[in-house]
CSV table of C-alpha atoms in Angstrom, one decimal:
chain,number,residue,atom,x,y,z
S,24,UNK,CA,6.7,17.6,20.4
S,25,UNK,CA,7.1,21.2,19.4
S,26,UNK,CA,5.9,24.0,21.4
S,27,UNK,CA,3.5,25.1,18.6
S,28,UNK,CA,1.9,21.6,18.4
S,29,UNK,CA,1.5,21.5,22.2
S,30,UNK,CA,-0.3,24.9,22.1
S,31,UNK,CA,-2.5,23.7,19.3
S,32,UNK,CA,-3.5,20.5,21.0
S,33,UNK,CA,-4.1,22.5,24.2
S,34,UNK,CA,-6.5,24.9,22.2
S,35,UNK,CA,-8.1,21.8,20.7
S,36,UNK,CA,-8.9,20.4,24.2
S,37,UNK,CA,-10.8,23.8,24.7
S,38,UNK,CA,-12.8,23.0,21.6
S,39,UNK,CA,-11.3,25.7,19.5
S,40,UNK,CA,-12.4,25.0,16.0
S,41,UNK,CA,-9.7,26.8,14.4
S,42,UNK,CA,-7.0,24.9,16.2
S,43,UNK,CA,-8.9,21.7,15.3
S,44,UNK,CA,-8.8,22.7,11.7
S,45,UNK,CA,-5.2,23.5,11.9
S,46,UNK,CA,-4.3,20.2,13.4
S,47,UNK,CA,-6.6,18.4,10.9
S,48,UNK,CA,-4.8,20.1,7.9
S,49,UNK,CA,-1.4,19.2,9.3
S,50,UNK,CA,-2.1,15.6,9.7
S,51,UNK,CA,-4.9,14.7,7.2
S,52,UNK,CA,-2.8,13.8,4.1
S,53,UNK,CA,-0.3,11.6,6.1
S,54,UNK,CA,-3.3,9.9,7.8
S,55,UNK,CA,-4.9,9.3,4.4
S,56,UNK,CA,-1.7,7.6,3.1
S,57,UNK,CA,-1.6,5.3,6.2
S,58,UNK,CA,-5.2,4.4,5.8
S,59,UNK,CA,-4.8,3.6,2.1
S,60,UNK,CA,-2.1,1.1,3.0
S,61,UNK,CA,-4.6,-0.9,4.6
S,62,UNK,CA,-7.9,-0.2,2.7
S,63,UNK,CA,-7.5,0.1,-0.9
S,64,UNK,CA,-10.6,2.3,-1.5
S,65,UNK,CA,-9.9,6.1,-1.4
S,66,UNK,CA,-13.5,7.0,-0.3
S,67,UNK,CA,-13.3,4.4,2.5
S,68,UNK,CA,-9.9,5.7,3.6
S,69,UNK,CA,-11.1,9.2,3.7
S,70,UNK,CA,-14.2,8.0,5.9
S,71,UNK,CA,-11.7,6.2,8.3
S,72,UNK,CA,-9.5,9.4,8.6
S,73,UNK,CA,-12.5,11.5,9.3
S,74,UNK,CA,-13.8,8.9,12.0
S,75,UNK,CA,-10.2,8.9,13.4
S,76,UNK,CA,-10.1,12.6,13.8
S,77,UNK,CA,-13.5,12.6,15.3
S,78,UNK,CA,-12.5,10.1,17.9
S,79,UNK,CA,-9.1,11.8,18.4
S,80,UNK,CA,-10.9,15.2,19.1
S,81,UNK,CA,-13.4,13.5,21.5
S,82,UNK,CA,-10.8,11.6,23.4
S,83,UNK,CA,-8.1,14.4,23.5
S,84,UNK,CA,-8.2,14.5,27.3
S,85,UNK,CA,-6.6,11.0,27.1
S,86,UNK,CA,-3.7,12.3,25.1
S,87,UNK,CA,-0.7,12.9,27.5
S,88,UNK,CA,2.0,13.9,25.0
S,89,UNK,CA,4.1,10.8,25.8
S,90,UNK,CA,4.4,10.4,22.0
S,91,UNK,CA,3.8,12.9,19.3
S,92,UNK,CA,0.3,13.8,18.4
S,93,UNK,CA,0.9,12.3,14.9
S,94,UNK,CA,2.0,8.9,16.4
S,95,UNK,CA,-1.0,8.9,18.6
S,96,UNK,CA,-3.4,9.7,15.8
S,97,UNK,CA,-1.8,7.2,13.5
S,98,UNK,CA,-2.5,4.4,16.0
S,99,UNK,CA,-6.1,5.4,16.0
S,100,UNK,CA,-6.2,5.4,12.2
S,101,UNK,CA,-4.6,2.0,12.1
S,102,UNK,CA,-7.0,0.6,14.7
S,103,UNK,CA,-9.9,2.0,12.8
S,104,UNK,CA,-8.6,0.4,9.6
S,105,UNK,CA,-8.4,-2.9,11.3
S,106,UNK,CA,-11.8,-2.6,12.7
S,107,UNK,CA,-13.3,-1.8,9.2
S,108,UNK,CA,-11.5,-4.7,7.6
S,109,UNK,CA,-12.8,-7.1,10.5
S,110,UNK,CA,-16.3,-5.9,10.0
S,111,UNK,CA,-16.1,-6.6,6.5
S,112,UNK,CA,-15.5,-10.4,7.2
S,113,UNK,CA,-11.8,-9.8,6.2
S,114,UNK,CA,-10.8,-10.7,9.7
S,115,UNK,CA,-7.5,-11.5,10.8
S,116,UNK,CA,-6.9,-15.3,11.4
S,117,UNK,CA,-5.4,-15.8,14.8
S,118,UNK,CA,-3.2,-18.8,15.2
S,119,UNK,CA,-3.4,-20.7,18.4
S,120,UNK,CA,-0.3,-20.4,20.6
S,121,UNK,CA,0.6,-24.1,20.2
S,122,UNK,CA,0.8,-23.8,16.4
S,123,UNK,CA,3.5,-21.3,16.5
S,124,UNK,CA,7.2,-21.8,16.7
S,125,UNK,CA,9.5,-19.4,18.3
S,126,UNK,CA,11.4,-17.3,15.6
S,127,UNK,CA,15.2,-17.2,15.9
S,128,UNK,CA,16.2,-13.5,16.0
S,129,UNK,CA,19.3,-14.1,13.9
S,130,UNK,CA,17.0,-14.7,11.0
S,131,UNK,CA,16.0,-11.0,11.1
S,132,UNK,CA,19.6,-10.1,9.8
S,133,UNK,CA,19.5,-12.5,6.9
S,134,UNK,CA,16.6,-10.9,5.0
S,135,UNK,CA,17.9,-9.6,1.8
S,136,UNK,CA,16.4,-9.1,-1.7
S,137,UNK,CA,18.2,-8.5,-5.1
S,138,UNK,CA,19.2,-4.9,-5.7
S,139,UNK,CA,17.2,-4.7,-8.9
S,140,UNK,CA,13.9,-5.2,-7.0
S,141,UNK,CA,11.9,-1.8,-7.0
S,142,UNK,CA,9.8,-0.3,-4.2
S,143,UNK,CA,6.7,-1.0,-6.5
S,144,UNK,CA,7.6,-4.7,-6.6
S,145,UNK,CA,7.9,-4.9,-2.9
S,146,UNK,CA,4.6,-3.1,-2.4
S,147,UNK,CA,2.9,-5.4,-4.9
S,148,UNK,CA,4.4,-8.5,-3.2
S,149,UNK,CA,3.3,-7.2,0.2
S,150,UNK,CA,-0.3,-6.9,-1.2
S,151,UNK,CA,-0.2,-10.6,-2.4
S,152,UNK,CA,0.5,-11.9,1.2
S,153,UNK,CA,-2.0,-13.7,3.2
S,154,UNK,CA,-3.8,-11.2,5.5
S,155,UNK,CA,-2.3,-12.6,8.8
S,156,UNK,CA,1.2,-11.9,7.3
S,157,UNK,CA,0.4,-8.7,5.3
S,158,UNK,CA,-0.7,-6.7,8.4
S,159,UNK,CA,2.2,-7.8,10.6
S,160,UNK,CA,4.7,-7.0,7.7
S,161,UNK,CA,3.0,-3.7,7.1
S,162,UNK,CA,3.1,-2.6,10.6
S,163,UNK,CA,6.6,-3.7,11.3
S,164,UNK,CA,8.4,-2.8,8.0
S,165,UNK,CA,6.2,0.1,6.7
S,166,UNK,CA,4.8,1.8,9.9
S,167,UNK,CA,7.8,0.9,12.2
S,168,UNK,CA,5.9,-0.6,15.1
S,169,UNK,CA,7.7,-3.1,17.3
S,170,UNK,CA,6.3,-6.6,18.2
S,171,UNK,CA,4.9,-5.5,21.5
S,172,UNK,CA,2.8,-2.6,19.7
S,173,UNK,CA,1.9,-4.9,16.9
S,174,UNK,CA,0.5,-7.5,19.5
S,175,UNK,CA,-1.6,-4.8,21.1
S,176,UNK,CA,-3.0,-3.4,17.7
S,177,UNK,CA,-3.8,-6.8,16.2
S,178,UNK,CA,-4.7,-8.5,19.5
S,179,UNK,CA,-2.2,-11.3,19.0
S,180,UNK,CA,0.8,-12.4,21.2
S,181,UNK,CA,4.3,-11.1,20.6
S,182,UNK,CA,5.2,-14.6,19.6
S,183,UNK,CA,2.5,-14.7,17.0
S,184,UNK,CA,3.8,-11.3,15.7
S,185,UNK,CA,7.3,-12.6,15.4
S,186,UNK,CA,6.3,-15.6,13.8
S,187,UNK,CA,3.9,-14.1,11.4
S,188,UNK,CA,6.6,-11.4,10.5
S,189,UNK,CA,9.2,-14.2,9.9
S,190,UNK,CA,6.8,-16.2,7.6
S,191,UNK,CA,5.7,-13.1,5.9
S,192,UNK,CA,9.3,-12.2,5.1
S,193,UNK,CA,10.0,-15.7,3.8
S,194,UNK,CA,7.0,-15.4,1.6
S,195,UNK,CA,8.2,-11.9,0.4
S,196,UNK,CA,11.7,-13.1,-0.4
S,197,UNK,CA,10.2,-16.0,-2.4
S,198,UNK,CA,8.1,-13.7,-4.4
S,199,UNK,CA,10.8,-11.2,-5.0
S,200,UNK,CA,13.4,-13.6,-6.3
S,201,UNK,CA,14.6,-12.7,-9.7
S,202,UNK,CA,13.1,-14.8,-12.6
S,203,UNK,CA,15.4,-16.6,-14.7
S,204,UNK,CA,14.3,-18.2,-17.9
S,205,UNK,CA,10.6,-18.0,-16.9
S,206,UNK,CA,11.3,-19.7,-13.5
S,207,UNK,CA,12.3,-18.3,-10.1
S,208,UNK,CA,15.8,-18.9,-9.1
């Protein structure tokens, strides 16, 4: 983390409102984009970001600079998004351990889509995934979390994270296959 950011965070710990505003302005837009990936309503995403900043500033003493402030804040935003979705009865369906099969890691390297597929098509296909796959796919592919972090965020096992990612990728591949003569190839 840069010396400037460390200084700003230290000032925020002292309740320096100007430093808090500076940190807010630095991260607000990026956190809004993250929130919008989960909740599709701009006003709700803005509320989530505001609540995340309030929580971050009130829990700033817990921030130990082991990761960047942005990564720490992003985790708070994602957790808040998931809490909001759960509270709206859009809860994640947790699979019981005995229903899961262990995923072969070699499958990870076989995930390919046609070159003609656009990023908009990929985003649209992700949105169509069932929730239990969509969140894992978003956290892994878009946000860059590993399976241990995903398991902590979603309160599922690492095996469940791997399995749901694998199944989500399979569904994405199927959805993204080129159409030929009105049917999927």
